[in-house]
Short mmCIF file of C-alpha atoms in Angstrom, two decimals:
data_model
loop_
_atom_site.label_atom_id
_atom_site.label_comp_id
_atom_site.label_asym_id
_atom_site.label_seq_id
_atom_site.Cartn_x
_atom_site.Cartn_y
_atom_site.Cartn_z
CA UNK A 12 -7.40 -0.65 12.92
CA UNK A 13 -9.52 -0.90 9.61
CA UNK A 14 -12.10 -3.29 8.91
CA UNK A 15 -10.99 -4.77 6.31
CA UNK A 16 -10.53 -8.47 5.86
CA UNK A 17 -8.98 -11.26 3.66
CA UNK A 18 -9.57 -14.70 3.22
CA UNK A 19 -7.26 -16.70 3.08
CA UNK A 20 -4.16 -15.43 4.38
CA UNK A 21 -2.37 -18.45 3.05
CA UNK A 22 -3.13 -20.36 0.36
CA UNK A 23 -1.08 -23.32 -1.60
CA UNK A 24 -2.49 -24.84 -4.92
CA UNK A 25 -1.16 -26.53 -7.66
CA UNK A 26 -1.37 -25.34 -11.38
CA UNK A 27 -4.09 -25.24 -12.92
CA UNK A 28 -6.36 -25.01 -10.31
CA UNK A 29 -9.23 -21.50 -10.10
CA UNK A 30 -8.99 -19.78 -6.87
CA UNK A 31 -10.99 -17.06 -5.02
CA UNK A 32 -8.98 -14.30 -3.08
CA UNK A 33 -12.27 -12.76 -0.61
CA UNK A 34 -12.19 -9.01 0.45
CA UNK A 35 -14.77 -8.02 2.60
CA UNK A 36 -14.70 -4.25 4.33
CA UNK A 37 -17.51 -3.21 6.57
CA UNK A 38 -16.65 1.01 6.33
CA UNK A 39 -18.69 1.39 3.47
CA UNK A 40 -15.82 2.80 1.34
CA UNK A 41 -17.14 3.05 -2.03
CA UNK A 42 -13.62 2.36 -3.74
CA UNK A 43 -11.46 -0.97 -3.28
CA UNK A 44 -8.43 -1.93 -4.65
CA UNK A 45 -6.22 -5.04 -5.96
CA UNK A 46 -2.43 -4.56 -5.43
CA UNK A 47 -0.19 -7.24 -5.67
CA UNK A 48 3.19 -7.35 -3.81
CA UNK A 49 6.42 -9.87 -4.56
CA UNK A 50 8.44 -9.75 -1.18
CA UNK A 51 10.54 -6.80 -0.60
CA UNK A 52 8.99 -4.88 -3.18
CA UNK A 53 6.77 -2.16 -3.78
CA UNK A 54 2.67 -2.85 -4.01
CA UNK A 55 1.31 -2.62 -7.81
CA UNK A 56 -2.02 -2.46 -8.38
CA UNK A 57 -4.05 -4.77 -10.53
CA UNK A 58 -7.12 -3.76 -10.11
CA UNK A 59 -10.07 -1.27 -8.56
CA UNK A 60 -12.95 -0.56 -8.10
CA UNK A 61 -15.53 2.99 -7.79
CA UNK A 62 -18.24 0.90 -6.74
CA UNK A 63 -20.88 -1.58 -7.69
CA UNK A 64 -20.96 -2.97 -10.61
CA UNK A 65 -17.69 -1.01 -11.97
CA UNK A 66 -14.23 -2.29 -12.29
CA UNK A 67 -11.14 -1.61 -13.51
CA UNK A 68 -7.87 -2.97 -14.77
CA UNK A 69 -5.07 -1.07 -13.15
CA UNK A 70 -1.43 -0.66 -14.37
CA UNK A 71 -0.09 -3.92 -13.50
CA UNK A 72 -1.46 -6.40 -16.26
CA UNK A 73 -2.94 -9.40 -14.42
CA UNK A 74 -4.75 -12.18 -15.78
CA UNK A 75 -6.74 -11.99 -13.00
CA UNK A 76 -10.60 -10.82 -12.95
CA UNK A 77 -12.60 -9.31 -10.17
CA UNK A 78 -16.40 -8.01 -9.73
CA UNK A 79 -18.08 -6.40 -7.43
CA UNK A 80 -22.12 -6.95 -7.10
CA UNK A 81 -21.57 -5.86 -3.64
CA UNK A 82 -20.11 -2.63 -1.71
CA UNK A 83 -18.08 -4.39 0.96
CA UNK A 84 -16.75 -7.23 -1.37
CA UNK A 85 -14.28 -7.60 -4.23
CA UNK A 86 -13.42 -10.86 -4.87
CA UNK A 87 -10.60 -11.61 -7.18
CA UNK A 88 -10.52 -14.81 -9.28
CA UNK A 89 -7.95 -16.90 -11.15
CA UNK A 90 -9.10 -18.81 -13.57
CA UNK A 91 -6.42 -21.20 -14.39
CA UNK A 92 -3.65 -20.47 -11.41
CA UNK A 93 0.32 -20.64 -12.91
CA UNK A 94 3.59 -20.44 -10.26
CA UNK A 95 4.14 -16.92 -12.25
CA UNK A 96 1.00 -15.86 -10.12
CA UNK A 97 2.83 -16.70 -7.06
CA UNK A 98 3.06 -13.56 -4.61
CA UNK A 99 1.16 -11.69 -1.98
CA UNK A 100 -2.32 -9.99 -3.09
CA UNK A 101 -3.62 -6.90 -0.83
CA UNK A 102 -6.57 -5.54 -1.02
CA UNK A 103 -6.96 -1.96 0.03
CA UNK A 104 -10.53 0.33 0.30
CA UNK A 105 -11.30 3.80 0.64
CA UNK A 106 -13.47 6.69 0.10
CA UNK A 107 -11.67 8.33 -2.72
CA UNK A 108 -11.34 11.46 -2.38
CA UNK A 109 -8.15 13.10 -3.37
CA UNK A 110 -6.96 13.19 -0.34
CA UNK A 111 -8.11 9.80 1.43
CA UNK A 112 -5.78 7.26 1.83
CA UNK A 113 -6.46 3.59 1.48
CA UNK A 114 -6.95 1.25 4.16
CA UNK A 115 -5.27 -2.51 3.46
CA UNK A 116 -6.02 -5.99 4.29
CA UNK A 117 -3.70 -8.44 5.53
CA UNK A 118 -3.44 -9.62 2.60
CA UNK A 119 -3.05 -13.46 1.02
CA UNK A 120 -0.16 -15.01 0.25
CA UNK A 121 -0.67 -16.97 -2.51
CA UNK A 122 1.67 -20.13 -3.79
CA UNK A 123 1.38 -22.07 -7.10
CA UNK A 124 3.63 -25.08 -7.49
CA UNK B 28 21.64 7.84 9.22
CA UNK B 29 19.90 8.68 5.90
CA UNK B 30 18.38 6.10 3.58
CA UNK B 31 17.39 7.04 -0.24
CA UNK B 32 14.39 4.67 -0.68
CA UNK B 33 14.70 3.72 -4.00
CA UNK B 34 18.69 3.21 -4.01
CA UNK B 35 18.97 2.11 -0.56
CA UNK B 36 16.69 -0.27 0.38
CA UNK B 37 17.86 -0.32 3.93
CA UNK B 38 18.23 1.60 7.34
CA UNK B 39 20.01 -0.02 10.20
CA UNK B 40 19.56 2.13 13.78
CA UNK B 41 20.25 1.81 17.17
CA UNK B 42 17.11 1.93 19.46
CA UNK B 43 16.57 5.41 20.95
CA UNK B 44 18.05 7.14 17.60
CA UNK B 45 16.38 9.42 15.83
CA UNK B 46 15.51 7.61 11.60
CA UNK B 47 15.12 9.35 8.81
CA UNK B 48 13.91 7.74 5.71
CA UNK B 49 13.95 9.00 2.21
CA UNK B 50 12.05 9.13 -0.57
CA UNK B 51 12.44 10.60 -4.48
CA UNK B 52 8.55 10.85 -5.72
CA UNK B 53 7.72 10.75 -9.89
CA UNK B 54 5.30 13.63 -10.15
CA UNK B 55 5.69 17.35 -9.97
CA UNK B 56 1.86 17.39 -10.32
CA UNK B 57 1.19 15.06 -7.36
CA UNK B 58 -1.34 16.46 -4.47
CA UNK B 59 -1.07 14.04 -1.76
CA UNK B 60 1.72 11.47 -0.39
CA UNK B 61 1.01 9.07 2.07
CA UNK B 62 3.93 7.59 4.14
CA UNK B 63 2.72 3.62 5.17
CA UNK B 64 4.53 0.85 8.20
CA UNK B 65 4.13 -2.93 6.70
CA UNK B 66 5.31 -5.41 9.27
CA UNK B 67 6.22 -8.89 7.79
CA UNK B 68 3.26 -10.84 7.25
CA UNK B 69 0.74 -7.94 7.36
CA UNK B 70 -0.77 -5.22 5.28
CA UNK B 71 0.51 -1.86 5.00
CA UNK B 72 -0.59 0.56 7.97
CA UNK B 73 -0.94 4.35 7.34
CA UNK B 74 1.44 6.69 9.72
CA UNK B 75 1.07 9.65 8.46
CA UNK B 76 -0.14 11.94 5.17
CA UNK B 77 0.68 15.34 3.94
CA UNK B 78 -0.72 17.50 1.46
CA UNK B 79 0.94 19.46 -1.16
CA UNK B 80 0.28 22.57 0.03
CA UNK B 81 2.18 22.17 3.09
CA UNK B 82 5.90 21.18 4.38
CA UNK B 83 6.16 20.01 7.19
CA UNK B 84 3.51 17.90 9.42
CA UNK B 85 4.21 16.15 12.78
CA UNK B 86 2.13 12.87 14.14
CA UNK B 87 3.36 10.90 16.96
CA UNK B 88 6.78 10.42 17.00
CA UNK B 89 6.68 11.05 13.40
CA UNK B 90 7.42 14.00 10.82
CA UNK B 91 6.90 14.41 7.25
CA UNK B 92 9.01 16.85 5.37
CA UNK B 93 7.60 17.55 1.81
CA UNK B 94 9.84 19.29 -0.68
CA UNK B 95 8.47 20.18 -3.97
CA UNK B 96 11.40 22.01 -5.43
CA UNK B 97 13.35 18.46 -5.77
CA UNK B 98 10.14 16.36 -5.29
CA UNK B 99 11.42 14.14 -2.10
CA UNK B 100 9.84 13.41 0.63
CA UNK B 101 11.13 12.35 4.26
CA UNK B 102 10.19 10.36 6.74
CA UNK B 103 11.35 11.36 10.28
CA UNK B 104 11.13 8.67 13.53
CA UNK B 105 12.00 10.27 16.60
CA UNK B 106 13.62 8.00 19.15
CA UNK B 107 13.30 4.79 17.15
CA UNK B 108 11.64 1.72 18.66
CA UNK B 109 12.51 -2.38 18.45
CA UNK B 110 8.60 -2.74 17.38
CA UNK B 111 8.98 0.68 14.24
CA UNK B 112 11.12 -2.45 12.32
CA UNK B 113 9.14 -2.47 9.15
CA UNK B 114 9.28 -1.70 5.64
CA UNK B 115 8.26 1.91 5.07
CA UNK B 116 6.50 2.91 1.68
CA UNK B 117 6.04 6.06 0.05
CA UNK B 118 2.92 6.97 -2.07
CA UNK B 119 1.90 9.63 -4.05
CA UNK B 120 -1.51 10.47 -5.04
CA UNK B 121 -0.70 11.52 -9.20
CA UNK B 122 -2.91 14.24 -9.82
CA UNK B 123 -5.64 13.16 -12.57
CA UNK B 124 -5.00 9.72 -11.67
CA UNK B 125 -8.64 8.96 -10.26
CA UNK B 126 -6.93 8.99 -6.96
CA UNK B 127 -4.80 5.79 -7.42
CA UNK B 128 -1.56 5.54 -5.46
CA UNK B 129 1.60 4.91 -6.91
CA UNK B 130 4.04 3.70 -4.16
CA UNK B 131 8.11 4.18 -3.56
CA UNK B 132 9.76 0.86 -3.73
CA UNK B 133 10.39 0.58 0.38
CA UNK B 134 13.07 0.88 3.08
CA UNK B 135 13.69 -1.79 5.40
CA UNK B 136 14.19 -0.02 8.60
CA UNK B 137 15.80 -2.30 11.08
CA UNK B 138 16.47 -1.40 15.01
CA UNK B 139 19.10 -2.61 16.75
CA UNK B 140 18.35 -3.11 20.90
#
């Protein structure tokens, strides 16, 4: 089981409205990792991370922004949230080598109306 | 029964029968491929990972095949289990990628009792 968490696993907000999406991991992975995932299909990533203080956009445009002033946290923000952000976020960490794979969060499912 | 993970998004088997779930990967240059379990309502769960440089690698209950010639990879479930229900990913590490994954678009495995 990894230790990697995800707060909240549920969220519902109406448009307009800035959220938060926490990720927290307590491996001391140096790399972390934004995907986000409509049901039934495959994860895209959004954004990552090599560690602190460096982040970047990944090959799913998002208007989403994230930072990471911490190892074990990558927060991702909305700004202004919009239903066409609706859909499940995961967050994922690992060490990076070639040949690591990523550990995932529960992830949050997120709803705009 | 045989599933192509990008064209057939699903797998129906009776419990006790042996699975085997496809996938058709991008890169001829990728190093690593990663097959991953994601139950409904969770994050993806590693099973099992295989290197390039081999073709063929056995976990618990589980086998890779890796075949570079035609760049597919296989998932194998030996007497298949009400609880291995899940959608299974593919993912490919793309060499020179910064060791981002790309992932498969899923199979729904079901199991019939």
């Amino acid at each position: 089981e990894a230790d990697i968490y995800q707060t909240p696993r549920y969220l519902v907000i109406g448009t307009g409205k800035k959220i938060t999406l926490e990720c927290s991991q307590t491996m001391g992975h140096d790399k972390m990792y934004w995907y986000q995932q409509d049901p039934g299909m495959e994860l895209h990533l959004i954004h990552y991370s090599y560690g602190v203080n460096s982040t970047e956009k990944g090959d799913l445009s998002s208007e989403s922004t994230v930072s990471r002033i911490r190892t074990e946290h990558f927060p991702l923000t909305l700004e202004s949230a919009r239903p066409s952000h609706t859909s499940q976020y995961l967050c994922a960490s690992n060490w990076g080598f070639s040949t690591d794979t990523q550990y995932f969060g529960p992830g949050t499912r997120l709803t705009v109306l | 029964g045989e599933s192509v993970g990008l064209h057939l998004p699903t797998l129906s088997v009776q419990e006790g029968d042996n699975s085997i779930i496809n996938c058709a990967y991008s890169n001829s240059a990728s190093d690593y491929f990663i097959w991953y379990k994601q139950e409904s309502g969770k994050g993806p769960q590693f099973i099992i990972d295989i290197r390039s440089n081999m073709d063929k690698r056995q976990g618990q209950r589980v086998t890779v095949l890796l075949n570079k010639t035609v760049k597919h990879l296989s998932l194998q479930i030996a007497a298949t289990q009400p609880g291995d229900s899940a959608v299974y990913f593919c993912a490919e590490n793309m060499a020179g990628s910064n060791y981002k994954l790309t992932f498969g678009k899923g199979t729904l495995l079901t199991v019939n009792p």
